[in-house]
Short mmCIF file of C-alpha atoms and ligand atoms in Angstrom, two decimals:
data_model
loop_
_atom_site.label_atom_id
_atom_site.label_comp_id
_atom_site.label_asym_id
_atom_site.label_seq_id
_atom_site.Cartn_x
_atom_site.Cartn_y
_atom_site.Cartn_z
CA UNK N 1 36.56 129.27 65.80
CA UNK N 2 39.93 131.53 65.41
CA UNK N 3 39.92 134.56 66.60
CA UNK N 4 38.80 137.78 64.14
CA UNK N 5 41.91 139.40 62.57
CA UNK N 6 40.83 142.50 64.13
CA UNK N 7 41.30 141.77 67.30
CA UNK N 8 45.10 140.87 66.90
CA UNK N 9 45.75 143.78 65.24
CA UNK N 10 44.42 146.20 67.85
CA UNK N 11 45.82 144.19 70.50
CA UNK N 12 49.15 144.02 68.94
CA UNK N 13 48.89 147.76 68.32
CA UNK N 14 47.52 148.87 71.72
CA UNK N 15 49.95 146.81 73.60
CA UNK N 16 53.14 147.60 71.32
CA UNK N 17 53.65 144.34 69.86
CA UNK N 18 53.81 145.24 66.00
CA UNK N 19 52.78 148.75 64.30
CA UNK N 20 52.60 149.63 60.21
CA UNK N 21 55.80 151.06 59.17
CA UNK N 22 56.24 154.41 59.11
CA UNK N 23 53.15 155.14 60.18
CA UNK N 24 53.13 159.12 60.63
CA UNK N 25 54.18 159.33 56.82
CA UNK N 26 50.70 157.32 56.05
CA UNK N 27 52.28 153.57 56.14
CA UNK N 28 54.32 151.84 53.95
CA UNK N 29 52.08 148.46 51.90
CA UNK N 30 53.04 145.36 54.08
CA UNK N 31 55.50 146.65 55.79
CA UNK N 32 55.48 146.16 59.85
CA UNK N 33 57.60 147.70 62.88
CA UNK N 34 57.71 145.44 66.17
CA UNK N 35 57.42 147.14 69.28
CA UNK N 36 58.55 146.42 72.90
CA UNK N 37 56.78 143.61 73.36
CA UNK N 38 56.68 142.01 69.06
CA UNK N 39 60.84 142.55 69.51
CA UNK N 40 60.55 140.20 72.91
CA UNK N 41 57.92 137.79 71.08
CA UNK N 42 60.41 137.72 68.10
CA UNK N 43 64.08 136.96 69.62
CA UNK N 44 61.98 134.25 72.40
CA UNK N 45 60.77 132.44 69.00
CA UNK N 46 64.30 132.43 66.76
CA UNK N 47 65.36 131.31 70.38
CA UNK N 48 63.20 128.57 70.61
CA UNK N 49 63.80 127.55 67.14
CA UNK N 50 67.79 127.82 67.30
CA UNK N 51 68.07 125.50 70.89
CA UNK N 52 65.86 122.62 69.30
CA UNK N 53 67.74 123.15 65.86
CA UNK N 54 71.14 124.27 66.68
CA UNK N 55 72.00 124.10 70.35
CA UNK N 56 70.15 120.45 71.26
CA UNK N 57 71.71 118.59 68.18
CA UNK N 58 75.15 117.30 67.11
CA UNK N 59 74.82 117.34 63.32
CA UNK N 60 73.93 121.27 62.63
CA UNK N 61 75.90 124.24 62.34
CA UNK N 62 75.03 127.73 62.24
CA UNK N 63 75.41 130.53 59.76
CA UNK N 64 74.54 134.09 59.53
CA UNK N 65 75.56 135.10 55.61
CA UNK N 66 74.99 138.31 53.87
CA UNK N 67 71.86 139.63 52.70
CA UNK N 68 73.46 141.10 49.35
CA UNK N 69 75.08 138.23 47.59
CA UNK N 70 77.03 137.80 44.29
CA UNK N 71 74.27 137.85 41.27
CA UNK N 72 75.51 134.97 40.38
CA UNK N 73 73.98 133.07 42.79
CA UNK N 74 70.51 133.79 41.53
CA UNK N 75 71.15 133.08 38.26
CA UNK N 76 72.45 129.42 39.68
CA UNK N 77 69.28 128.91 41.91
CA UNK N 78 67.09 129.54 39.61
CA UNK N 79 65.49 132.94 40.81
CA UNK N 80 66.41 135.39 37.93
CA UNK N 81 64.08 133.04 35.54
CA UNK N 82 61.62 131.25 37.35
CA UNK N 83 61.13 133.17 41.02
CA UNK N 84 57.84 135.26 39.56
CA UNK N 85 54.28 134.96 40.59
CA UNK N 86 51.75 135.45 37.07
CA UNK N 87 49.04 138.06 37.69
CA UNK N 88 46.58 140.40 36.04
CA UNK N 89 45.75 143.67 35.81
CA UNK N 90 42.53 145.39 35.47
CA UNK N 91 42.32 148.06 32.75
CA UNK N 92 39.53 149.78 34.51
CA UNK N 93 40.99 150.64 37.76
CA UNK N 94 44.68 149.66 37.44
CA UNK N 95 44.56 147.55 40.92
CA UNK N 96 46.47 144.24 40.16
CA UNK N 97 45.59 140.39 41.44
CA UNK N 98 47.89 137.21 41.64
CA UNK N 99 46.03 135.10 39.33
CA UNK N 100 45.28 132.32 41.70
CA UNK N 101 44.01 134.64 44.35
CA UNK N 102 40.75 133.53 45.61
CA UNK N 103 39.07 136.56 45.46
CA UNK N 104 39.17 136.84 41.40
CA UNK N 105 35.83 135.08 40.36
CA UNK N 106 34.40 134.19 36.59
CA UNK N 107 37.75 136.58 35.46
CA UNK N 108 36.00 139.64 36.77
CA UNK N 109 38.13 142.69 38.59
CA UNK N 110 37.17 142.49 42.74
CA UNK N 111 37.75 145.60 42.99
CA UNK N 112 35.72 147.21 39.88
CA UNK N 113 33.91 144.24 38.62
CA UNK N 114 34.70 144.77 35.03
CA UNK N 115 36.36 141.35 32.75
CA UNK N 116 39.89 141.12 33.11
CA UNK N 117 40.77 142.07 29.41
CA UNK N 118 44.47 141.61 29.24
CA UNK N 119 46.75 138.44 29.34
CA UNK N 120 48.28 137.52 32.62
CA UNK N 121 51.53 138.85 33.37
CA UNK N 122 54.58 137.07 35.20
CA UNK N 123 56.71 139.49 37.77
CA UNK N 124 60.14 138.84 39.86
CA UNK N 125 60.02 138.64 43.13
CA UNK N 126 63.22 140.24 43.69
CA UNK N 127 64.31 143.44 45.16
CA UNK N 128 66.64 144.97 43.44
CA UNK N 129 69.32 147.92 44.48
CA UNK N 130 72.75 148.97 43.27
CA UNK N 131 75.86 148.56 45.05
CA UNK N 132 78.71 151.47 44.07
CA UNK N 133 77.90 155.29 43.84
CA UNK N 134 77.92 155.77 40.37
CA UNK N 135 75.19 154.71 38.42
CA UNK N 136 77.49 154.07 35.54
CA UNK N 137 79.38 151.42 36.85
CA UNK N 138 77.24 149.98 39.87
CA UNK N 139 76.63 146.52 40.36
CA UNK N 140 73.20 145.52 40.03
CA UNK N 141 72.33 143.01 43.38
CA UNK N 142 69.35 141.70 44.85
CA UNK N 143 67.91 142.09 48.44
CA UNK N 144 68.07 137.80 49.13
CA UNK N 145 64.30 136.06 48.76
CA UNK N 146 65.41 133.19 50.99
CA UNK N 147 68.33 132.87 53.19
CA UNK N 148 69.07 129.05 51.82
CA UNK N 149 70.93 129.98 49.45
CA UNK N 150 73.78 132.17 51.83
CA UNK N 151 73.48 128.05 52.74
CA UNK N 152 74.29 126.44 49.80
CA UNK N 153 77.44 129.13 48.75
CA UNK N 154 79.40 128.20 52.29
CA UNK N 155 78.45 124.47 51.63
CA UNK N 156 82.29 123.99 51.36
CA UNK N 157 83.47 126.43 54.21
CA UNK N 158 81.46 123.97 56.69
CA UNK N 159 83.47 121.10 55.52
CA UNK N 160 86.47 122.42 55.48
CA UNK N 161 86.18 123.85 59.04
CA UNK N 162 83.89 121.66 60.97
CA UNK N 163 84.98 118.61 59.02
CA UNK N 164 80.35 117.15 59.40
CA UNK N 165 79.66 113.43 58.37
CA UNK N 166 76.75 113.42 56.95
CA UNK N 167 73.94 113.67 57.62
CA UNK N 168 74.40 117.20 59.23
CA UNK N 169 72.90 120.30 58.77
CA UNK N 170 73.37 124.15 58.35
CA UNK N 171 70.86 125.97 60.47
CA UNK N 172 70.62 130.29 59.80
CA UNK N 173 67.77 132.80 60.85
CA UNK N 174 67.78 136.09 58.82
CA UNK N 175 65.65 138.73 56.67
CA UNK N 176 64.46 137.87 53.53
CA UNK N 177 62.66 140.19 51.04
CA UNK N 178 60.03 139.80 47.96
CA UNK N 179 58.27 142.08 46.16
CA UNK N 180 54.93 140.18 46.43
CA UNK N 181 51.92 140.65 44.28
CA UNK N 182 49.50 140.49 46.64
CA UNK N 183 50.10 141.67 50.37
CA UNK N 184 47.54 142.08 52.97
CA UNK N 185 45.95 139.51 55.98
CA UNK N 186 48.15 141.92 58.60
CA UNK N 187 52.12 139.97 58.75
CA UNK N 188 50.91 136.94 56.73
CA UNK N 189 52.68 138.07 53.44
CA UNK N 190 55.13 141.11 53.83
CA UNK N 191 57.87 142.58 51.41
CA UNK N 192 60.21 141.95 54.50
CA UNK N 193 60.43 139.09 56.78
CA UNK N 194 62.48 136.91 58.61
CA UNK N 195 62.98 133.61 57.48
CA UNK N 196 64.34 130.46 60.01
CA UNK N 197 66.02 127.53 57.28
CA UNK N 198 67.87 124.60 58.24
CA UNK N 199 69.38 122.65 54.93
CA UNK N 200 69.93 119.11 55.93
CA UNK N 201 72.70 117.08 53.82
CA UNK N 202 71.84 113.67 53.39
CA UNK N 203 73.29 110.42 51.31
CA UNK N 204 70.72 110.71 47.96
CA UNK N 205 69.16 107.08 49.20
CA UNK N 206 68.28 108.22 52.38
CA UNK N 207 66.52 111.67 50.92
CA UNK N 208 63.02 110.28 51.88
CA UNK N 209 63.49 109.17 55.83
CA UNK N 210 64.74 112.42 56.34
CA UNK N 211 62.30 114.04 54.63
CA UNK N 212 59.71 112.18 56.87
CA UNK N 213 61.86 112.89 59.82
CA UNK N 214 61.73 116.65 59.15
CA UNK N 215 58.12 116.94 58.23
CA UNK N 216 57.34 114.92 62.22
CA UNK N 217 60.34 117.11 63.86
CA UNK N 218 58.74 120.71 62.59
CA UNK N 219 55.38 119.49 63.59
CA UNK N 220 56.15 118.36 66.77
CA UNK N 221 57.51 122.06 67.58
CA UNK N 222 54.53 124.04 67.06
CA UNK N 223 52.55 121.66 69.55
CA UNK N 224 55.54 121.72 71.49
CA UNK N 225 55.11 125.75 71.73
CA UNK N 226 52.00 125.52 72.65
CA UNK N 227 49.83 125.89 68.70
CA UNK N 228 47.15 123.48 69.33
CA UNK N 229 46.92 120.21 67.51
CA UNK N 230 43.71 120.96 65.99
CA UNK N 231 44.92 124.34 64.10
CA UNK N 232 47.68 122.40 62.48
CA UNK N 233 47.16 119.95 59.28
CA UNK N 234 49.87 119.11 56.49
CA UNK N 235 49.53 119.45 53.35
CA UNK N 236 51.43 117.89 50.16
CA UNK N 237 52.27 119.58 47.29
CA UNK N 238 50.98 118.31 44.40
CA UNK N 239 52.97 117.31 41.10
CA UNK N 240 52.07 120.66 39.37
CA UNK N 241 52.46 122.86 42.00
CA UNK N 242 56.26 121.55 43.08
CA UNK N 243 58.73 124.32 42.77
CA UNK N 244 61.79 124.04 39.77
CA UNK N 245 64.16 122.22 42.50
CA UNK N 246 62.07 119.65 44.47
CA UNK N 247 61.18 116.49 44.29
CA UNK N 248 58.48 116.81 47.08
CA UNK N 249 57.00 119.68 49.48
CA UNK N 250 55.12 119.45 52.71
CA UNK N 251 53.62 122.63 54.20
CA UNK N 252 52.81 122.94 57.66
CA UNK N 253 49.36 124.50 57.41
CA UNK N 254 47.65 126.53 60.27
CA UNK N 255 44.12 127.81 60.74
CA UNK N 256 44.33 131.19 60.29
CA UNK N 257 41.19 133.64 61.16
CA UNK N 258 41.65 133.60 57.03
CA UNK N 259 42.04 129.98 56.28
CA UNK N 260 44.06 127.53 56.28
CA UNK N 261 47.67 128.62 54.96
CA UNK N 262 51.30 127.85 55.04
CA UNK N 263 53.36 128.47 57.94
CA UNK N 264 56.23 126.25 56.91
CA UNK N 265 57.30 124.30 54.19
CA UNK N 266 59.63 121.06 54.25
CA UNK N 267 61.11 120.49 50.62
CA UNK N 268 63.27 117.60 49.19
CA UNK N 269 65.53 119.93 46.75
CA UNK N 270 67.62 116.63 45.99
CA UNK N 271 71.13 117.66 44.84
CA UNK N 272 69.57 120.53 42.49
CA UNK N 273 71.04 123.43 44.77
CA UNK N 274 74.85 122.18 45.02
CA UNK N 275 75.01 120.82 41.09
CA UNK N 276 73.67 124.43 40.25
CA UNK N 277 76.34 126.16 42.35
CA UNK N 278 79.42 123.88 41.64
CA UNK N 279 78.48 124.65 37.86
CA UNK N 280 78.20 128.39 38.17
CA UNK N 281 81.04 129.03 40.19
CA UNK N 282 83.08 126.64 39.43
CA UNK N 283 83.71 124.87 42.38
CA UNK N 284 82.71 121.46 42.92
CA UNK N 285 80.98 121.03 45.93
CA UNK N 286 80.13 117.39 46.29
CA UNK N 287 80.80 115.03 49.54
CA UNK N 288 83.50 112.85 49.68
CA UNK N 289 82.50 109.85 52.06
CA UNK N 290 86.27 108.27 53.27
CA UNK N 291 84.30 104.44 54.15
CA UNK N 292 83.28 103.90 51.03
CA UNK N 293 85.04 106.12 49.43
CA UNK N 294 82.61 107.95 46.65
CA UNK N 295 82.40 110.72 45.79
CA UNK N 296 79.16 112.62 45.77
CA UNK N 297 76.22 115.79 45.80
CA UNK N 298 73.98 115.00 48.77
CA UNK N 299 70.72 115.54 48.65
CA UNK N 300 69.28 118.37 50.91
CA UNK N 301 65.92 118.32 52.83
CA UNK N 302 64.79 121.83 53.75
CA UNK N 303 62.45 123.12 56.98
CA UNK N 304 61.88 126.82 55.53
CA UNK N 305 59.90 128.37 57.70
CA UNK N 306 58.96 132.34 58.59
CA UNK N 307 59.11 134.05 61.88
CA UNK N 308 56.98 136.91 60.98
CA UNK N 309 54.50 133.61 60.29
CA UNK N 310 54.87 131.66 63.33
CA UNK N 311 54.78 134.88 65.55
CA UNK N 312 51.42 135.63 63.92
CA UNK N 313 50.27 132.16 64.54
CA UNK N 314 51.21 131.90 68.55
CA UNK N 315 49.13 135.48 68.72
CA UNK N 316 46.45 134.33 67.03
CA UNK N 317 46.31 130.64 69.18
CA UNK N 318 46.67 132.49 72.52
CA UNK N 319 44.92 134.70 72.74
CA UNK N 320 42.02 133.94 74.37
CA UNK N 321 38.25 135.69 76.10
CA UNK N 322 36.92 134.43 78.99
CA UNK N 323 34.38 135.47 81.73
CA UNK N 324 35.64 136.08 85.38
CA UNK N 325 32.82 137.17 88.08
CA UNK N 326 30.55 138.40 84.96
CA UNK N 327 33.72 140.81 83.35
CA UNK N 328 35.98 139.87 80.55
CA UNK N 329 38.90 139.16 80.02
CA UNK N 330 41.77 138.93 77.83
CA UNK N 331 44.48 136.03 78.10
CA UNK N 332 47.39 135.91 75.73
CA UNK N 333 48.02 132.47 76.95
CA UNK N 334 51.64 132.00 75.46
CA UNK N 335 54.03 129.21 76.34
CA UNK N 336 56.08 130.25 79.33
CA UNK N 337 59.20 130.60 77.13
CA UNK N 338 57.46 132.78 74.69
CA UNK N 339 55.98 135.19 76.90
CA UNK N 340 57.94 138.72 75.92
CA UNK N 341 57.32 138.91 80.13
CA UNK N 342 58.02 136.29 82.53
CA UNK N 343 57.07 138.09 85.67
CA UNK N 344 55.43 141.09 86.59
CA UNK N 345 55.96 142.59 90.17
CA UNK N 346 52.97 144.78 91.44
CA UNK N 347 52.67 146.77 94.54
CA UNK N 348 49.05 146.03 95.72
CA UNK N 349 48.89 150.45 97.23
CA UNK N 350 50.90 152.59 95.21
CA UNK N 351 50.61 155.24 97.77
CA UNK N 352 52.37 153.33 100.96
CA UNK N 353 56.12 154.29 100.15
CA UNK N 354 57.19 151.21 102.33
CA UNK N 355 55.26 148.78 100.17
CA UNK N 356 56.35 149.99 96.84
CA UNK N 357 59.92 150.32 98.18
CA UNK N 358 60.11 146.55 98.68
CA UNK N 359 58.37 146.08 95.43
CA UNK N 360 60.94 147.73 93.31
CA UNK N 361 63.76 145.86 95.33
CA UNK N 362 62.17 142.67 94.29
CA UNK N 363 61.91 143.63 90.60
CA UNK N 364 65.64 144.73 90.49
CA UNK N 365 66.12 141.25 92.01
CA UNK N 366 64.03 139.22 89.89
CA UNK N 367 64.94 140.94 86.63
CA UNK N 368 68.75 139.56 87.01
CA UNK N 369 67.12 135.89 86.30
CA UNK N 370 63.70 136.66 84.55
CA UNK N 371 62.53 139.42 82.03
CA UNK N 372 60.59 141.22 84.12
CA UNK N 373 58.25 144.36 83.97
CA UNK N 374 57.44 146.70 86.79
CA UNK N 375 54.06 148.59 87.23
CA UNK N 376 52.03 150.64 89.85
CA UNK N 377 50.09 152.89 87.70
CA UNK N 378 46.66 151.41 88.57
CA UNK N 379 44.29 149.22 90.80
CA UNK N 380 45.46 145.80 91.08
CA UNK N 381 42.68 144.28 89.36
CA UNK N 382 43.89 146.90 86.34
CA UNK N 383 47.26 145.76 86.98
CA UNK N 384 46.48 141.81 86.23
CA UNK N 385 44.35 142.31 83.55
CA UNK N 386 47.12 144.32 81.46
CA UNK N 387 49.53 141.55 82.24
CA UNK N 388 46.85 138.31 81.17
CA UNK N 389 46.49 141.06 78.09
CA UNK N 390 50.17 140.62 77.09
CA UNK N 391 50.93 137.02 78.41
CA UNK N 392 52.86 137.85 81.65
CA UNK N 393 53.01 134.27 83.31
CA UNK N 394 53.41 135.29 86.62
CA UNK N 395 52.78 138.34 88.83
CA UNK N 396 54.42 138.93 92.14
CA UNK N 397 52.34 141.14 94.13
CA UNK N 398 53.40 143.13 97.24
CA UNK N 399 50.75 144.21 99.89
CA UNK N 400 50.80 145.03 103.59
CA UNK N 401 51.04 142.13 104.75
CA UNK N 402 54.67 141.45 102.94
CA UNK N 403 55.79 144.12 105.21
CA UNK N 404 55.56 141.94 108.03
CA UNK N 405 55.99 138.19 107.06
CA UNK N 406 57.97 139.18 103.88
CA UNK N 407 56.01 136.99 101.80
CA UNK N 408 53.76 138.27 98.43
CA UNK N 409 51.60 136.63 96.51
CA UNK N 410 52.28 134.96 93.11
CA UNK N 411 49.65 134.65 90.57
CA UNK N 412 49.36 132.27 88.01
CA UNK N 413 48.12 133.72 84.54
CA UNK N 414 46.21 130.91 83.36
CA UNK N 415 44.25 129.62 86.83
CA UNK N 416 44.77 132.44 87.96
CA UNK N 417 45.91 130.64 91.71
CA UNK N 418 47.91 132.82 94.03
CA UNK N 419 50.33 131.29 96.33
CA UNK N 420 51.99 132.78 98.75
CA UNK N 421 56.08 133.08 98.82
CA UNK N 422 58.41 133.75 100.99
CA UNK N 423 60.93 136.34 99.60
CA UNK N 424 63.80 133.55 100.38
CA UNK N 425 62.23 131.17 98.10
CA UNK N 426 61.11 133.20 95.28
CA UNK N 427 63.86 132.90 92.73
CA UNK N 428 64.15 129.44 92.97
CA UNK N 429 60.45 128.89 93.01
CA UNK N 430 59.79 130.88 89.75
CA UNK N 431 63.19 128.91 88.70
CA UNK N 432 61.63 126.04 88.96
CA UNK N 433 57.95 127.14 87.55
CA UNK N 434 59.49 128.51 84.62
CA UNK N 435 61.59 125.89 83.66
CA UNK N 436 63.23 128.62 81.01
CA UNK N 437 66.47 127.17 78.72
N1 GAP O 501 63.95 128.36 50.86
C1 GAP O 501 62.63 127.96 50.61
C2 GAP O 501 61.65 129.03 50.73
O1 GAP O 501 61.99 130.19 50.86
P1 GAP O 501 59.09 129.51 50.80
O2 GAP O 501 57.92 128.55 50.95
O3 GAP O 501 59.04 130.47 49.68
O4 GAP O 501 60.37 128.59 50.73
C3 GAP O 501 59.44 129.63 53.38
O5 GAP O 501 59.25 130.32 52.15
C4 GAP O 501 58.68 130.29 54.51
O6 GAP O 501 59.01 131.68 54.57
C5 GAP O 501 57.16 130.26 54.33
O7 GAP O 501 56.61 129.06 54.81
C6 GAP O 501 56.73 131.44 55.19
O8 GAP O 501 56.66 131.08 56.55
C7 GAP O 501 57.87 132.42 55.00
N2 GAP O 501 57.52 133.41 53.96
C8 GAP O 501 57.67 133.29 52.63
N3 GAP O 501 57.24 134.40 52.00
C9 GAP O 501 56.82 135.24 52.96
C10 GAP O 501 56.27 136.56 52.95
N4 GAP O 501 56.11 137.25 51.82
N5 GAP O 501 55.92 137.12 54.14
C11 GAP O 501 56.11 136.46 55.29
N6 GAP O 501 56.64 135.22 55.36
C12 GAP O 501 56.98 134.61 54.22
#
């Protein structure tokens, strides 16, 4: 059974891992601030997710284009005409529902209960502002829905300067913004979020082993993380359901306290995205392979997937209850290069001066090598439980003892074993524990 919703919000809010926006003005609707520990969460995910997709491979390139982008380039993809959701609107009490939200039942209002009268309505997705100071003459732009298509627009810029056979890819990580319909279930679906794309060119008769390679590859990375095999499931899209520019659509599904919903998406777009552009703009962005020489628009298979979405997901698999000696307690058990801490250094009596001086030496030590955290504001047995709390995968504790043999115990969150180290071999036995890259 996943954990209640609940109880990853109040964690996340107790322990300063994500708050609601602007919260002392009241909160702004889907909308979410990440605190100390959400901000370390974050940057170890994108992290994770640029090493296996940028740093480990030969074939991708990375990118970090504009959020504001020539209107053009909506109009090309597609997005000015087709990017809207249809929903209704109930008469009654004004509150508005996607029309394939589950909660709508026999086309009654779920939050009145009175028949949906009216026809169902389409709405953009986009965000729009104005670039320019005077209204007059301002250039209407959009706040980018996806980051592919910052992608697709320096399709030729990669050529020209990295000179890629293909296959190869072009890897970014950035915001993204949509002015959904329906919001709610805590980060699931937010007006902002951070999106993590890779487009991968491919010769248009190889589209579909790629596309199978992709779907195994993005997998693979959630178990590799940590998400356990049994939360995970894919799911194909259906005929009807495809979007304008794909030929097929896998979504990683996970279990979430709320069902089972996306957490990525792998999409064949074939050539759709570079035809569109090269039409629009005017420049022809097409392949040229020099063997056989052809000319050509590859086909692009897409891993779209969100971090505000995967962070939510390693909360919710972590986090874990147990019993220890009849009390409870509260394990975020997080792979070791997720963890927002890596090591925690505790002074077992806060009031021997000797003791906690050797304790903070060790933490200014440690934290050249290993995000580390510092604390001697309560019992020890306080002390560990805070760190299981937030994931902390090892704590180095100082005691009496370590005054004399200059040794301290380390703790291991999960068994909760304590070993003891000697302060020569410390580094380069949580070195080797951590295994962090
Ligand atoms: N370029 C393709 C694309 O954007 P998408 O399925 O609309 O495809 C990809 O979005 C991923 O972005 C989703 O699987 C999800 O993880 C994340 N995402 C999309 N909309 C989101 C939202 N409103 N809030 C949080 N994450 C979102």
């Amino acid at each position: 059974m996943p954990v209640e919703i609940e109880k990853i919000i109040s964690l996340s809010k107790r322990r300063g891992f994500i708050f609601q926006s602007s919260e002392i003005y009241g909160g702004l609707a889907s909308c979410w601030d990440y605190g100390p520990l959400g901000v370390e969460l974050k940057q170890n995910i994108k992290h994770a997710w640029w090493r296996e997709m940028v740093y480990l491979r030969d074939d991708v390139f990375g990118l970090d284009a504009a959020i504001l982008m020539h209107p053009k380039v909506w109009e090309a993809s597609g997005h000015t005409t087709s990017f809207s959701d249809p929903f209704l609107t109930c008469r009654d009490c004004n509150k508005y529902y996607r029309q394939d939200s589950l909660e709508i039942k026999d086309n009654t209002c779920p939050s009145c209960g009175k028949p949906f009268s009216n026809q169902v309505t389409r709405a953009n997705l986009m965000l729009e502002t104005q670039l320019g100071p005077l209204k007059e003459t301002a250039l209407n732009v959009y706040l980018r829905p996806e980051t592919a298509q910052g992608i697709f627009v320096n399709f030729a810029n990669i050529l020209v300067t990295k000179h890629p056979k293909l296959p190869f890819g072009i890897a970014q990580i950035g915001k993204a913004f949509r002015n959904e319909i329906t919001t709610g279930n805590f980060t699931f679906r937010t007006r902002e979020f951070e999106q993590m794309e890779l487009e991968y060119f491919v010769p248009p008769d190889e589209d579909e082993k790629y596309y199978e390679y992709w779907i195994n590859q993005r997998l693979n990375w959630y178990i590799k993380l940590g998400i356990k095999k049994e939360n995970l499931r894919l799911r194909a899209h259906s005929k009807e359901e495809l979007a304008h520019y794909a030929k097929a659509c896998t979504d990683i599904e996970y279990n979430f306290p709320f069902g089972w919903m996306e957490l990525e998406g792998i999409a064949n777009r074939k050539d759709f995205d570079l035809c569109q552009h090269t039409q629009f703009s005017g420049v022809e962005l097409t392949y040229f392979d020099d063997q056989k020489r052809v000319r050509f628009y590859p086909y692009i298979i897409e891993p779209s997937g969100g971090v505000d979405r995967a962070l939510l997901a390693f909360l919710i698999d972590a986090y874990r209850e147990e019993k220890v000696k009849g009390e409870k307690r509260v394990v975020l058990g997080l792979d070791r290069r997720l963890a927002p801490f890596k090591v925690a250094v505790l002074p077992l009596l806060s009031n021997r001066s000797e003791i906690v001086e050797m304790a903070k030496k060790i933490f200014l030590e440690l934290r050249q090598n290993f995000v580390t955290v510092y604390d001697d504001t309560a019992s020890i047995g306080r002390l560990y439980r805070r760190q299981d709390e937030i994931g902390t995968v090892y704590c180095v504790t100082v005691d009496v003892q370590s005054l004399e043999d200059k040794k301290v115990t380390v703790r291991d969150r999960d068994t909760m074993l304590q070993e003891r180290i000697g302060l020569d071999n410390l580094q380069e036995y949580l070195q080797v524990k951590l295994n962090l890259c």
